[in-house]
Amino acid sequence: MKVDFKETTRYLEYNLTVNPEDIGRVIGRQGRVASAIRTIVYSVRVSGPKRVRLTIEDGQQKNS
């Protein structure tokens, strides 16, 4: 599992990259685990107008 952080003009972006074999565990049944993770991340208070964004991806290489 790897977490990357990037700040843009509108967002504080967190990108969660997960091994393809573990993506089901991170998402959970009917997305419950992913929803819980998002609830925690989105509850973070930041000063200013920026919002927090979370993306969950599998770690497979994408063909370009």
mmCIF file of C-alpha atoms in Angstrom:
data_model
loop_
_atom_site.group_PDB
_atom_site.id
_atom_site.type_symbol
_atom_site.label_atom_id
_atom_site.label_comp_id
_atom_site.label_asym_id
_atom_site.label_seq_id
_atom_site.Cartn_x
_atom_site.Cartn_y
_atom_site.Cartn_z
ATOM 1 C CA MET A 1 0.000 0.000 0.000
ATOM 2 C CA LYS A 2 1.278 3.452 -0.887
ATOM 3 C CA VAL A 3 -0.162 6.885 -0.117
ATOM 4 C CA ASP A 4 0.770 9.908 -2.223
ATOM 5 C CA PHE A 5 -0.172 13.477 -1.374
ATOM 6 C CA LYS A 6 -0.544 16.360 -3.800
ATOM 7 C CA GLU A 7 -1.810 19.868 -3.159
ATOM 8 C CA THR A 8 -3.528 21.749 -5.966
ATOM 9 C CA THR A 9 -5.246 25.120 -6.009
ATOM 10 C CA ARG A 10 -8.607 23.517 -5.118
ATOM 11 C CA TYR A 11 -7.792 20.223 -3.373
ATOM 12 C CA LEU A 12 -5.601 18.366 -0.953
ATOM 13 C CA GLU A 13 -5.413 15.096 -2.890
ATOM 14 C CA TYR A 14 -4.557 11.724 -1.367
ATOM 15 C CA ASN A 15 -3.947 8.848 -3.773
ATOM 16 C CA LEU A 16 -4.055 5.406 -2.182
ATOM 17 C CA THR A 17 -2.375 2.756 -4.351
ATOM 18 C CA VAL A 18 -3.049 -0.835 -3.341
ATOM 19 C CA ASN A 19 -1.656 -4.141 -4.557
ATOM 20 C CA PRO A 20 -4.169 -5.669 -7.029
ATOM 21 C CA GLU A 21 -4.563 -8.758 -4.823
ATOM 22 C CA ASP A 22 -5.596 -6.567 -1.864
ATOM 23 C CA ILE A 23 -7.968 -4.134 -3.578
ATOM 24 C CA GLY A 24 -11.003 -6.176 -2.501
ATOM 25 C CA ARG A 25 -9.956 -5.974 1.135
ATOM 26 C CA VAL A 26 -9.511 -2.213 0.970
ATOM 27 C CA ILE A 27 -12.851 -1.633 -0.756
ATOM 28 C CA GLY A 28 -14.683 -4.162 1.434
ATOM 29 C CA ARG A 29 -18.111 -5.689 0.987
ATOM 30 C CA GLN A 30 -20.392 -3.290 -0.828
ATOM 31 C CA GLY A 31 -17.705 -0.608 -0.429
ATOM 32 C CA ARG A 32 -18.074 -0.310 3.333
ATOM 33 C CA VAL A 33 -14.360 -0.149 4.164
ATOM 34 C CA ALA A 34 -13.689 2.384 1.395
ATOM 35 C CA SER A 35 -16.646 4.429 2.601
ATOM 36 C CA ALA A 36 -15.310 4.393 6.166
ATOM 37 C CA ILE A 37 -11.857 5.500 4.966
ATOM 38 C CA ARG A 38 -13.428 8.325 2.964
ATOM 39 C CA THR A 39 -15.534 9.415 5.949
ATOM 40 C CA ILE A 40 -12.412 9.758 8.081
ATOM 41 C CA VAL A 41 -10.398 11.528 5.376
ATOM 42 C CA TYR A 42 -13.210 13.926 4.445
ATOM 43 C CA SER A 43 -13.814 14.861 8.093
ATOM 44 C CA VAL A 44 -10.384 16.511 8.268
ATOM 45 C CA ARG A 45 -10.770 20.246 8.709
ATOM 46 C CA VAL A 46 -8.492 22.388 6.593
ATOM 47 C CA SER A 47 -8.082 26.116 6.778
ATOM 48 C CA GLY A 48 -9.146 27.964 3.678
ATOM 49 C CA PRO A 49 -11.376 26.960 0.781
ATOM 50 C CA LYS A 50 -9.558 23.738 -0.169
ATOM 51 C CA ARG A 51 -11.288 20.375 -0.013
ATOM 52 C CA VAL A 52 -9.845 16.918 0.631
ATOM 53 C CA ARG A 53 -10.043 14.281 -2.110
ATOM 54 C CA LEU A 54 -9.231 10.558 -1.843
ATOM 55 C CA THR A 55 -8.631 8.213 -4.766
ATOM 56 C CA ILE A 56 -8.174 4.453 -4.369
ATOM 57 C CA GLU A 57 -6.391 2.632 -7.222
ATOM 58 C CA ASP A 58 -4.931 -0.794 -7.773
ATOM 59 C CA GLY A 59 -1.197 -0.932 -8.341
ATOM 60 C CA GLN A 60 -1.334 -2.395 -11.861
ATOM 61 C CA GLN A 61 0.736 -0.647 -14.483
ATOM 62 C CA LYS A 62 -1.417 1.174 -17.000
ATOM 63 C CA ASN A 63 -0.554 0.745 -20.691
ATOM 64 C CA SER A 64 0.160 4.029 -22.417
#
